[in-house]
Each structure stands twice: as structure tokens, then as C-alpha cells.
Coordinates of C-alpha atoms and ligand atoms in Angstrom, one line a residue:
X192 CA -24.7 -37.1 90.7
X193 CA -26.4 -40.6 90.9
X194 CA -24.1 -42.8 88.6
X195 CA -26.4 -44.0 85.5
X196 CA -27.7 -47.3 85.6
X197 CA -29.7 -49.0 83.3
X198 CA -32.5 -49.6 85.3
X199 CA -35.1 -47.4 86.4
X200 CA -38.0 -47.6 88.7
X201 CA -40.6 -44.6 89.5
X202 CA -42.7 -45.3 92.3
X203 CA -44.7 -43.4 95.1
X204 CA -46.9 -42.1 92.0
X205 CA -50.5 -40.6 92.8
X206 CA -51.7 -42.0 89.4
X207 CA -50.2 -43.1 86.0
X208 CA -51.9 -41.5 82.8
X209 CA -49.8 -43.9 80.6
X210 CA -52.2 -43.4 77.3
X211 CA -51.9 -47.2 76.3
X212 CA -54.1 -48.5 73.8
X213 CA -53.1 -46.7 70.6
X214 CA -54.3 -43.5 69.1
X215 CA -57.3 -42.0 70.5
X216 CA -60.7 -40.6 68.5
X217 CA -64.1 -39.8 69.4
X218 CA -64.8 -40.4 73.0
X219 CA -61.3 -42.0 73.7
X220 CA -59.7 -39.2 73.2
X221 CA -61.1 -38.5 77.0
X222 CA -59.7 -41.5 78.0
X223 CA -55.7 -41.8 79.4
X224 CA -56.0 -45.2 80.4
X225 CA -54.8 -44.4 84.1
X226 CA -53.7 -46.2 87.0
X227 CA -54.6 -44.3 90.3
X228 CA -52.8 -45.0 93.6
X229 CA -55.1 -47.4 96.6
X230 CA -56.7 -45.8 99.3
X231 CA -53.9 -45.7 101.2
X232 CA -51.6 -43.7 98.9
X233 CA -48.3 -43.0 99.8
X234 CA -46.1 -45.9 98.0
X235 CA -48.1 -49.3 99.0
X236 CA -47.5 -52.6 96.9
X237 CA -50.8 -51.6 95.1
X238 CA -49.6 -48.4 94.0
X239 CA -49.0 -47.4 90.1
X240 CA -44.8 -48.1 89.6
X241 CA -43.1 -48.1 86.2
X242 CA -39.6 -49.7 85.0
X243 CA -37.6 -49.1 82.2
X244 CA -34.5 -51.1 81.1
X245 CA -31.8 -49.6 79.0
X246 CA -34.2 -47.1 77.9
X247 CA -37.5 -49.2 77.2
X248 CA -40.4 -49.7 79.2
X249 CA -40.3 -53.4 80.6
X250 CA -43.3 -53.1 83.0
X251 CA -46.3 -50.8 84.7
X252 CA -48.5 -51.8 87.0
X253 CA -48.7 -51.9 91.2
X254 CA -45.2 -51.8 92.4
X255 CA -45.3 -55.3 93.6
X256 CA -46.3 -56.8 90.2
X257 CA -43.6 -53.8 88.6
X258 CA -41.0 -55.6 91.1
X259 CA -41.5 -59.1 90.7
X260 CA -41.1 -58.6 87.0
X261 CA -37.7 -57.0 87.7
X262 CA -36.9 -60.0 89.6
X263 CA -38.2 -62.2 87.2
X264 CA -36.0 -60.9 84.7
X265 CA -33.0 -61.2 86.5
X266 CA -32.7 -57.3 87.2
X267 CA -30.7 -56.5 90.2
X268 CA -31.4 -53.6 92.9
X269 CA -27.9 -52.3 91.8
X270 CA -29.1 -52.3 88.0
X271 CA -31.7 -49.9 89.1
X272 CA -32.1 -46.4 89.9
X273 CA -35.4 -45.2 92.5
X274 CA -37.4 -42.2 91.4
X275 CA -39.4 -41.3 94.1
X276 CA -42.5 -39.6 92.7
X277 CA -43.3 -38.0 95.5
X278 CA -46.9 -38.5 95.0
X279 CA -47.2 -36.5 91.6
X280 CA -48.9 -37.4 88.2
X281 CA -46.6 -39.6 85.7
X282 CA -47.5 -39.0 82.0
X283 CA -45.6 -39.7 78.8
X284 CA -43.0 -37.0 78.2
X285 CA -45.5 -34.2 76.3
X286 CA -44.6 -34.3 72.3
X287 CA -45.1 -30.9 70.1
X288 CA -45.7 -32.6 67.2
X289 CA -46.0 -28.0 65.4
X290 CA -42.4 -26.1 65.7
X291 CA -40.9 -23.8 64.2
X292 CA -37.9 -24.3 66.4
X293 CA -34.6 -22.4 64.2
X294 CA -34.9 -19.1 63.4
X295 CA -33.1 -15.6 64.3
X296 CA -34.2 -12.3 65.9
X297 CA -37.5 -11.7 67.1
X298 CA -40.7 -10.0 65.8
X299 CA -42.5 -8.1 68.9
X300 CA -42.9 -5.2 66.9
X301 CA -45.4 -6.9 65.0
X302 CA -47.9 -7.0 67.9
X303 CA -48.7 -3.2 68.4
X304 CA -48.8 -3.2 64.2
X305 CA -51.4 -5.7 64.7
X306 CA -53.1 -4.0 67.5
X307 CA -53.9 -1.0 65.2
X308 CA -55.4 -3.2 62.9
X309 CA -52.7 -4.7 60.4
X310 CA -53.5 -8.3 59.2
X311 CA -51.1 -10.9 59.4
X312 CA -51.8 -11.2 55.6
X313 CA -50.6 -7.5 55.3
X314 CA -47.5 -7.4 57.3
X315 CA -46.3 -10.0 55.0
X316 CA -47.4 -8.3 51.9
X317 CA -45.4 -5.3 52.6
X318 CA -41.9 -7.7 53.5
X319 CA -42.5 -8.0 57.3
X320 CA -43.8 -11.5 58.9
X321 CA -42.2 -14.6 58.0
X322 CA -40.2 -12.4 55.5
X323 CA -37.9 -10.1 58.0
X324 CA -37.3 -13.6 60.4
X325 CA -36.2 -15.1 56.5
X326 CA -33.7 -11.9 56.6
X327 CA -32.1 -12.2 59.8
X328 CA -31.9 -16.5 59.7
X329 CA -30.3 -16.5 56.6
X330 CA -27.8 -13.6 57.8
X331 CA -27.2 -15.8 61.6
X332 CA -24.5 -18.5 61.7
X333 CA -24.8 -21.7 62.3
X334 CA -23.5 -21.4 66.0
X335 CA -25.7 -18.6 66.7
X336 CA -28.7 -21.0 65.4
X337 CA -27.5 -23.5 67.3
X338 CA -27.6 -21.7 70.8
X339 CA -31.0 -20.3 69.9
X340 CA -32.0 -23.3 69.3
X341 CA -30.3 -25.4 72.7
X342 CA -31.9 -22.4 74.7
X343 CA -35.5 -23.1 73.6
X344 CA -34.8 -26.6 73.9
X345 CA -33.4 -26.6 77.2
X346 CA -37.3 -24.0 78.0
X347 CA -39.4 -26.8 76.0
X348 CA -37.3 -30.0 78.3
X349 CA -37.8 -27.9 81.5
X350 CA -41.9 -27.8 80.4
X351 CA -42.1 -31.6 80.1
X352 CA -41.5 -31.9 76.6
X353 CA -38.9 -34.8 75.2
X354 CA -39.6 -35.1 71.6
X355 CA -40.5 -32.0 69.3
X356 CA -41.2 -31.4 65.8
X357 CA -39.0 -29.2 64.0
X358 CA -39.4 -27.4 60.5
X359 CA -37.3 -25.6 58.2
X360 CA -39.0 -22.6 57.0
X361 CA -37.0 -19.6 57.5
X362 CA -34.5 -20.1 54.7
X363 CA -36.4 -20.3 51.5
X364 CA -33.5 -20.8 49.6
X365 CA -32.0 -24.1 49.4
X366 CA -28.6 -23.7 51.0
X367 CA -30.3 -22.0 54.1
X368 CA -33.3 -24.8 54.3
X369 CA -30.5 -27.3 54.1
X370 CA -28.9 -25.6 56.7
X371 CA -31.5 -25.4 59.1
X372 CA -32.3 -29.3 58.3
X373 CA -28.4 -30.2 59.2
X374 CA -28.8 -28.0 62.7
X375 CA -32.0 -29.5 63.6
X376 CA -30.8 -33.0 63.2
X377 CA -28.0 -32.4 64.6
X378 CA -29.5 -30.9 68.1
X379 CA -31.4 -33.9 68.1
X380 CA -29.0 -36.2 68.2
X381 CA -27.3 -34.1 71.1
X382 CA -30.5 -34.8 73.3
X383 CA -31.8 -35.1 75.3
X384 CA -35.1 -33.6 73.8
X385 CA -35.5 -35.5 70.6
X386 CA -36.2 -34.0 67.5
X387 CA -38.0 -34.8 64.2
X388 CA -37.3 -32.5 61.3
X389 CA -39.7 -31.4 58.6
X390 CA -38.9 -29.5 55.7
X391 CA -40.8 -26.7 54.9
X392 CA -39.2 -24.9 51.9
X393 CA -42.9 -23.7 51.0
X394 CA -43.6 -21.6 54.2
X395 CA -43.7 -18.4 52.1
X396 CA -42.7 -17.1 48.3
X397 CA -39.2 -16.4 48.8
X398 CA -38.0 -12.6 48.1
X399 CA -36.0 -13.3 45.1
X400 CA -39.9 -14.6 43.5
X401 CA -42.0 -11.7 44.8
X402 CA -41.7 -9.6 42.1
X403 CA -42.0 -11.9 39.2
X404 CA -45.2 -12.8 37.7
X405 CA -47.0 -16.4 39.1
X406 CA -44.7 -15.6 42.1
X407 CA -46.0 -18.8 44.0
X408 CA -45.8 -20.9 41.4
X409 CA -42.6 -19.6 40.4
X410 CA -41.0 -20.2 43.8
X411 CA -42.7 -23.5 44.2
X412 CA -41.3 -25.2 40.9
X413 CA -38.3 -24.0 42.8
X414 CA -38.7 -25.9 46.2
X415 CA -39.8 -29.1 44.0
X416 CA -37.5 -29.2 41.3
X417 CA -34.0 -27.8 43.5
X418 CA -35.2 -28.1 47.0
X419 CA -36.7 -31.0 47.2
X420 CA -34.2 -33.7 45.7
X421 CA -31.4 -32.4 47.7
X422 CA -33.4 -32.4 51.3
X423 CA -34.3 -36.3 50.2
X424 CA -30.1 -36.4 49.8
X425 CA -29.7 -35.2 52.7
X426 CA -31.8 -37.6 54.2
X427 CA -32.8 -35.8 57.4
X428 CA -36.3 -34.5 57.3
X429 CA -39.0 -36.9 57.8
X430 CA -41.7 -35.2 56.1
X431 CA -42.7 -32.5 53.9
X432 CA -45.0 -29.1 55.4
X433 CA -46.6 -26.6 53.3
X434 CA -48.5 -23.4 54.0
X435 CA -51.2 -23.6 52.3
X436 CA -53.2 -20.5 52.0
X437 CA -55.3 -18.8 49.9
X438 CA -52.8 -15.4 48.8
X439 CA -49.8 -18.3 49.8
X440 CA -50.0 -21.7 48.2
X441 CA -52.9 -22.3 46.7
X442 CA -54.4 -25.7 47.2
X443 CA -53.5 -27.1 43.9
X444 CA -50.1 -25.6 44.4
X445 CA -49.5 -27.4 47.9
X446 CA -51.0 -30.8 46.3
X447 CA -48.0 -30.7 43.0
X448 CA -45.7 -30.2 46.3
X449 CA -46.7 -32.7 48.2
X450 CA -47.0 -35.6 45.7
X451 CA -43.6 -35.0 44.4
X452 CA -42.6 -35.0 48.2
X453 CA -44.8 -38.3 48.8
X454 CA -43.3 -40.0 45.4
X455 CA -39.7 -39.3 46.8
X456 CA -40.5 -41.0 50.0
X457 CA -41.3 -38.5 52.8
X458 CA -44.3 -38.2 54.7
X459 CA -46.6 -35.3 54.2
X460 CA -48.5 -32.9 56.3
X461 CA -49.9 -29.5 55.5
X462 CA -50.7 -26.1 57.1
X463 CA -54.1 -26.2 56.7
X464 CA -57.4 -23.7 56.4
X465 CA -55.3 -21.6 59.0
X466 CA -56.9 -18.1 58.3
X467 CA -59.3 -18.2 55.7
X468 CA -60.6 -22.1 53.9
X469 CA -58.0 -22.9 51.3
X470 CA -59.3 -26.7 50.9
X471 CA -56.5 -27.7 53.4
X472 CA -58.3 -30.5 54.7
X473 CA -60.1 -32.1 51.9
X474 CA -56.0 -31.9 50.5
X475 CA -54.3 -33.7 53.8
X476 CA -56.9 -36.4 53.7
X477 CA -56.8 -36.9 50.1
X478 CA -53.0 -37.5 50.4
X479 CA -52.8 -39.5 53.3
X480 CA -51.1 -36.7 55.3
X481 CA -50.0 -37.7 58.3
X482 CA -51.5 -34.1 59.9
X483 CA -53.6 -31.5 59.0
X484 CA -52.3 -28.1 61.1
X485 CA -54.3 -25.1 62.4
X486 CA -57.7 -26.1 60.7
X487 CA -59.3 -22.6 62.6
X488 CA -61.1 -22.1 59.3
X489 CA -61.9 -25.6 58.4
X490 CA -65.2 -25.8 56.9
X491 CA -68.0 -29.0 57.3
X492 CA -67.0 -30.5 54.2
X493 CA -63.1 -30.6 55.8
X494 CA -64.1 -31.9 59.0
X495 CA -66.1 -34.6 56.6
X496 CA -62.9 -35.3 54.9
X497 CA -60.8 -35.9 57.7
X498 CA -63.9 -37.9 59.6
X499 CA -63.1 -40.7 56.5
X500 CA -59.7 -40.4 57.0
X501 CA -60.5 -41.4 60.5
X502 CA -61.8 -44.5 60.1
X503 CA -59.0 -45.9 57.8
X504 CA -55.8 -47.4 58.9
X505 CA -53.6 -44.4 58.5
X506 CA -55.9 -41.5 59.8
X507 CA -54.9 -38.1 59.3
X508 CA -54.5 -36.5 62.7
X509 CA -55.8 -32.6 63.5
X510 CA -53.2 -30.9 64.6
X511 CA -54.5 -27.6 66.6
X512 CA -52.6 -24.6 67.8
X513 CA -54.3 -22.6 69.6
X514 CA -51.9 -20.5 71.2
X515 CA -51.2 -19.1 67.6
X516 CA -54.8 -18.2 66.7
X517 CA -55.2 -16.5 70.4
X518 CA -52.1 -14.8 69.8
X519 CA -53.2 -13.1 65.6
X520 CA -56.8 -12.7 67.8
X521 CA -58.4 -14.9 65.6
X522 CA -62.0 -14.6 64.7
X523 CA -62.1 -18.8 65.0
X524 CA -60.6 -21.1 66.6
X525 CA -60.0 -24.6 65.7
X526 CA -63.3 -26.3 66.3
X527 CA -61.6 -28.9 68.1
X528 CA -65.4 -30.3 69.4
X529 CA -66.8 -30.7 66.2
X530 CA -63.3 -32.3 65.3
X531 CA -63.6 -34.7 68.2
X532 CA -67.2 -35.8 67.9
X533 CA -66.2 -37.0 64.3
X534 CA -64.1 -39.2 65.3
X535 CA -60.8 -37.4 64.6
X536 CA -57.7 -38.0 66.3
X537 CA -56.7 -34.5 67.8
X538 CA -53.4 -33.5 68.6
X539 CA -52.0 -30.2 69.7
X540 CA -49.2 -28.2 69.6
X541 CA -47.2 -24.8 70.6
X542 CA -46.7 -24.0 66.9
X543 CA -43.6 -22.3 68.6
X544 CA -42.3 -19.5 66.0
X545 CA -41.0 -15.6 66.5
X546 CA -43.9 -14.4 64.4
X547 CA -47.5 -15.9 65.8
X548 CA -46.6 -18.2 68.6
X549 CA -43.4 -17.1 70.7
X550 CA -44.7 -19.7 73.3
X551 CA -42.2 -22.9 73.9
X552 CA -44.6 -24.1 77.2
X553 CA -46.7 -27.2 75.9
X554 CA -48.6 -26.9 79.2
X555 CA -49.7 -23.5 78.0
X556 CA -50.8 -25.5 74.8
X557 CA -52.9 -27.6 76.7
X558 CA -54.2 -25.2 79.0
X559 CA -55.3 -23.2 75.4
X560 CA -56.9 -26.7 74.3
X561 CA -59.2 -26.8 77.3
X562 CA -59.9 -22.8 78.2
X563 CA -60.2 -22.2 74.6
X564 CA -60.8 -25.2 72.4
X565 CA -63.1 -27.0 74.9
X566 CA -61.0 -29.9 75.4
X567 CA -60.9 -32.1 78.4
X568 CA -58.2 -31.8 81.0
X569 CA -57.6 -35.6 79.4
X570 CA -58.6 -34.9 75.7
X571 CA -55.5 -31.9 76.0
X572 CA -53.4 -34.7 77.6
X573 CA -54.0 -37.3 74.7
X574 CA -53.3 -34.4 72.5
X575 CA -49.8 -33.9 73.5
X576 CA -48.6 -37.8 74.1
X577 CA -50.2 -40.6 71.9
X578 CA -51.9 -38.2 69.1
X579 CA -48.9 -36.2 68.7
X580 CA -46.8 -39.4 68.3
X581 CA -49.0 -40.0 65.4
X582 CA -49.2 -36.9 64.1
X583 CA -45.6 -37.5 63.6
X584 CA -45.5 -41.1 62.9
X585 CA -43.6 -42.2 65.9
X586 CA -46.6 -43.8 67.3
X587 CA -45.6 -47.2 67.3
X588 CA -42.6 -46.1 70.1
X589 CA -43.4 -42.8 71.6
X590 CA -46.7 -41.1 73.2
X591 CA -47.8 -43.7 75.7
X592 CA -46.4 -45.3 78.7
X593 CA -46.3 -49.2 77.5
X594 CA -44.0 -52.2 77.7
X595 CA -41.8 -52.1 74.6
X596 CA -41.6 -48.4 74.2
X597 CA -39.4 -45.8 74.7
X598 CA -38.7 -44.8 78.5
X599 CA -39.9 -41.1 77.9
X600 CA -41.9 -39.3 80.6
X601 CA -42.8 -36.2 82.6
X602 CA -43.3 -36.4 86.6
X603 CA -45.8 -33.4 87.8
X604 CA -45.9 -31.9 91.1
X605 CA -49.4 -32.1 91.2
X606 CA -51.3 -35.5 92.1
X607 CA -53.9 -35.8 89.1
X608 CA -53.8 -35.0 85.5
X609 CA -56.5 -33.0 85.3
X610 CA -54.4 -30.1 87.5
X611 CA -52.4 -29.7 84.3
X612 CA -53.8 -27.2 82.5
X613 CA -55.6 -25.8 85.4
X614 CA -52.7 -23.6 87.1
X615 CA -52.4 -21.6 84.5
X616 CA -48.8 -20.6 83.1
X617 CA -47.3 -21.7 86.3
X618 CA -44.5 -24.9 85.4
X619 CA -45.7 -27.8 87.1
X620 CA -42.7 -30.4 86.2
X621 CA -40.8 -32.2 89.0
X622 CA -38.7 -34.2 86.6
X623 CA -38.5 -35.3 83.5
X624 CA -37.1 -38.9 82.1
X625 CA -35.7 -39.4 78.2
X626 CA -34.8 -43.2 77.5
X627 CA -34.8 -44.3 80.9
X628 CA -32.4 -41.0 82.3
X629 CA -33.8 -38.4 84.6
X630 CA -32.2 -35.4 81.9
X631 CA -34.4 -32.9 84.1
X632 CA -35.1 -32.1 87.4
X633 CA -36.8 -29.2 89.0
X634 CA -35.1 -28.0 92.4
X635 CA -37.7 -26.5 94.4
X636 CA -41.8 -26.8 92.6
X637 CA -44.8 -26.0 94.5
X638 CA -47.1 -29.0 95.5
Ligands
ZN849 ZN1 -46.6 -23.5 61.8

């Protein structure tokens, strides 16, 4: 084992996509602000290099100028550790800003229901879906949610990944949504993939509410009278998700949620015009939501909502998941062109879950952005660094490869970006860096 040291230096890159310049929209979405290797390739003073100092990002550039500002700030060889790129691509580590990361058991017998021609919408009415993985969670222990969930980590980490999204949602009551808050936080804080927690006590009408009349609303005066001041307590989540749905939670009941969350200081973000238009759009840029998710049944008026959200300060980003709507054979998917051409900051995710989206690869999400969204090779890139930072509000020290930020980033065994989401399903990672630390390394990777 190299010893740590709080310097590090990657050189040898072919390129660095390092996404400065803030969030993109429109036509810089296509646009990863790179820095490609000379002519001569093959670690020259004019090749892309990056340092990081106890964690930040103190300087990218060509290795001489990365160097000499080492030197300059009195940074010793023996501070530093060399990380030979070996001629790969260097990105920001990829962000899912969509998981459902904690949950128990698995739901594969769902597909061949689905295949003979059972709607998602069904299975759940008849106390399958999200309901049977709301079973088995709240029957699983805390260490067995806890190695489910280092597992998937550990799968996400070796894809690239070092900062995920994570919501609650598989409770529904409130000692079992606090529960999964307490073991989310606390996996992130064991690392090295870091995690922000969202709570989502409204993913579905809990059992004990099905049966009584207004069941929605029932179990929603639920989440926002019980739930909801106690997650604020607890202090961990960072924002507040809802599924809103038409047959779910209505649009007006997803708005009474989410202003009592915004009022009590959390952020807000919805599931959004997912299977049918449920106003999920018009809602999340009303509020100032810091992401509208799914959006495959967004409607003009949606996309016009989000377009003004756009141009204002705090912009509500478009969270896409395409994996999901391939995988419930969707009729739509996101229209992530029309999306774009609006000037809408895209991100996208895995929406990892047991029920729609048993996928923790983000390079499959970004290969689904460009073979079935329509996406650039670079549009899918921004999607998954600086626009999934905003999506979850960390944008001001994650998603982009600039002096001041957090050292976080994925080295690829292939020599240009726009490979990424062309070898399909294959795992292109050489290694990957959290605050400054190589926490990943790949043995033996093609290229
Ligand atoms: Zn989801």
C-alpha cells in the first residue's frame, strides 16, 4: 500500500473533461470544458495534469503549469502522491443525483407479470410493487440494510460513482423511514462514496391507509403532521421527494407536502409526470424544486414551466432516468431533446431500486441517455457530474474538476469521453479518487 499523503497529482491524461464553468443548459450542456493532451501525447509538460491538496483541487492545467504551482505553494515531492493516468480520460467522479439505495429482497418476479401484460399501476394495486419491498425492509435489520447497502455501494464506487443520492421510501411508517435516514447517513459518513439523503415518506399510501377512505390523503396528513417534524429532528435528509402521480399523490397532495417540507427548511424535489401527466413539472418549478424526476410524460406546458425556471437563479434541473422507463417498457421516454433545446439543465440518474431500475452502473445511465434519450456522449457526461451536483445542491463543491473543489474523480481506461457510453455495459474505470485518495482501483481493464 502507498502510504497516504496529502498531495496528489494525476498526470499522463489523454484529455481532462473537468466540467468547469457552472451548470450547463441549452447548448452547453454539450460542452465539458476539456483539456486534451499535445500532439505528442504520452505525459509532455503540455499535457492536461491535476493536483489536489488535502482533498481540494489546487490546480489543472499542462503539467508544467500544474507543477510550478505545487512549487509555488511550497508543496514538496514527498507531500505528493503520482497517479499515472496511463493515457485515459479524467472526469469528475459520476454523481447519481436518483437512488433508491436501502431496501430488502428483490422483485424479479415482477418482470414476467409485466411481460404478460400487468401495469406497474396494477401490481401495486393488488399489494405487489413498492408494497412487498415496504414488507420485507421493514421486516430486515439494520445490519442486514447496512450490508445491502455497502454491497451496492462498493458496485456504484467500482462504476465511477463517488457521491449518490439516497432516499427513504421503503418504510412508510415513521420509525422505519427514520431508520433508513439514520443508515444512509450513516454509510455516508463511512465513505468513501458520499451520500445525500432524501426523505421520501410519500413514495406510496402505506398499507395501514389502503383501506380507509381518502387513503392518500389520509396517509399524507400522516407523513406531514408525524413524519415530517421528526425527519427535520433528526436532521439528516437534505430534502423532501414525493411521488407524485395521478392514482398516487395527486398534484395538490404533493404541493401541501412539499411546502410544509420547504417551510421547515429542506429542499424539495418531486417524482414527476413519471407514467401518466400529473402536473409534476408545473409543481417543481412553482416551488423552486431543486429537481423534477422522470418527466417521461411531461407535457409542453411542463417543459414551459421548467424553461422559466431555467433562466432564474435557482433553476430546477430535469432529472431523467432512463433505465427505469426502458426497464416498465415505457411508451415515452423522457424527451430529454426538447428538454435541452429549452434551455434546461439535464441531469441523469440510475434511479437504482429493486422494483423498476435494479441497475447500480451510472455508465449504463449514460449510455441510456445517449442510445435512448438522444443525448450527446458529452450532454450524458454533464448529466452525471455538474447537473447532478445541482440537482442535489452540492454544486458549489462537487460535479466539476476546478480549483477550490472537492478532489473527486473517475480515471477511464479509454482515451476520450465520448467512448463512455459507447462500450456498452462493459466497466470502463481504471481508478477512482474521493477527496484527494485513490479509494478504487481496477486490477486488470481493457484499453
Ligand atoms: Zn425513484
Amino acid at each position: 500500500m502507498v502510504p497516504d499523503r496529502p498531495g496528489l497529482l494525476v498526470h499522463n491524461a489523454a484529455e481532462i473533461a473537468t466540467l468547469a464553468g457552472g451548470v450547463r443548459r441549452g447548448s452547453t450542456q454539450d460542452d465539458v470544458a476539456l483539456l486534451a493532451s499535445g500532439e505528442s501525447g504520452g505525459g509532455g509538460p503540455d499535457d492536461p495534469a491535476l493536483a489536489a491538496y488535502e482533498g481540494r483541487i489546487v490546480a489543472v492545467g499542462r503539467l508544467e503549469d500544474v507543477e510550478a504551482q505545487l512549487a509555488e505553494m511550497g508543496i514538496s515531492e514527498s507531500a505528493i502522491t503520482r497517479l499515472d493516468a496511463r493515457h485515459g480520460t479524467v472526469t469528475p467522479g459520476l454523481i447519481d443525483p436518483h437512488t433508491h439505495l436501502l431496501f430488502a429482497g428483490t422483485r424479479h418476479a415482477e418482470v414476467e407479470l409485466r411481460q404478460r401484460g400487468h401495469s406497474y399501476l396494477e401490481i401495486l394495486a393488488a399489494g405487489g410493487g413498492i408494497l412487498q419491498t415496504v414488507r420485507m425492509t421493514r421486516a430486515a435489520t439494520d445490519d442486514e440494510l447496512l450490508d445491502h447497502g455497502r454491497g451496492w455501494l462498493r458496485e456504484m464506487l467500482s462504476h465511477g460513482v463517488t457521491t449518490i443520492e439516497a432516499k427513504s421510501g421503503y418504510g412508510l411508517d415513521t420509525a422505519t423511514e427514520l431508520r433508513l435516514l439514520a443508515l444512509a447517513g450513516r454509510l455516508g459518513v463511512e465513505g468513501p462514496v458520499e451520500i445525500v439523503p432524501t426523505f421520501l415518506g410519500a413514495h406510496a399510501v402505506a398499507p395501514e391507509f389502503r383501506d380507509k377512505p381518502n387513503a392518500a390523503e389520509a396517509h399524507l396528513d400522516y407523513v406531514i403532521n408525524e413524519q415530517l417534524p421528526q425527519v427535520v429532528e433528526q436532521g439528516i435528509a437534505k430534502s423532501c421527494d414525493v411521488f407524485c402521480e395521478r392514482g398516487v399523490f395527486e398534484a395538490s397532495l404533493a404541493r401541501r407536502l412539499l411546502m410544509a417540507a420547504r417551510d421547515a427548511g429542506l429542499n424539495v424535489r418531486l417524482h414527476a409526470d413519471q407514467i401518466q401527466p400529473s402536473d409534476g413539472a408545473e409543481l417543481a418549478s412553482e416551488l423552486g424544486a431543486l429537481s423534477a424526476d422522470h418527466l417521461g410524460s411531461v407535457t409542453d406546458e411542463g417543459i414551459n414551466w421548467l424553461a422559466a425556471s431555467a433562466s432564474g437563479p435557482h433553476p430546477t434541473v430535469a432529472t431523467l432516468l432512463p433505465i427505469a422507463s426502458f426497464y416498465l417498457a415505457e411508451k415515452h421516454d423522457a424527451p430529454a431533446r426538447r428538454l435541452i433545446e429549452a434551455g434546461v439543465p439535464v441531469a441523469v440518474g440510475t434511479d437504482f431500486n429493486p422494483g423498476t431500475s435494479p441497475a447500480p452502473n451510472a455508465q449504463l445511465a449514460m449510455a441510456f441517455a445517449v442510445h435512448r434519450l438522444k443525448m450527446s456522449a458529452a450532454e450524458s457526461l454533464s448529466a452525471m457530474t455538474i447537473n447532478a451536483a445541482a440537482a442535489l445542491g452540492i454544486a458549489a463543491s462537487h460535479g466539476s474538476l476546478e480549483v477550490g473543489k472537492h478532489a473527486d474523480l473517475a480515471i477511464w481506461t479509454v482515451d476520450s469521453h465520448a467512448l463512455l457510453p459507447y462500450w456498452l455495459g462493459a466497466n470502463l474505470v481504471r481508478s477512482v479518487v474521493k477527496r484527494g485518495r485513490v479509494v478504487y482501483a481496477a486490477d486488470d481493464t481493457p484499453g
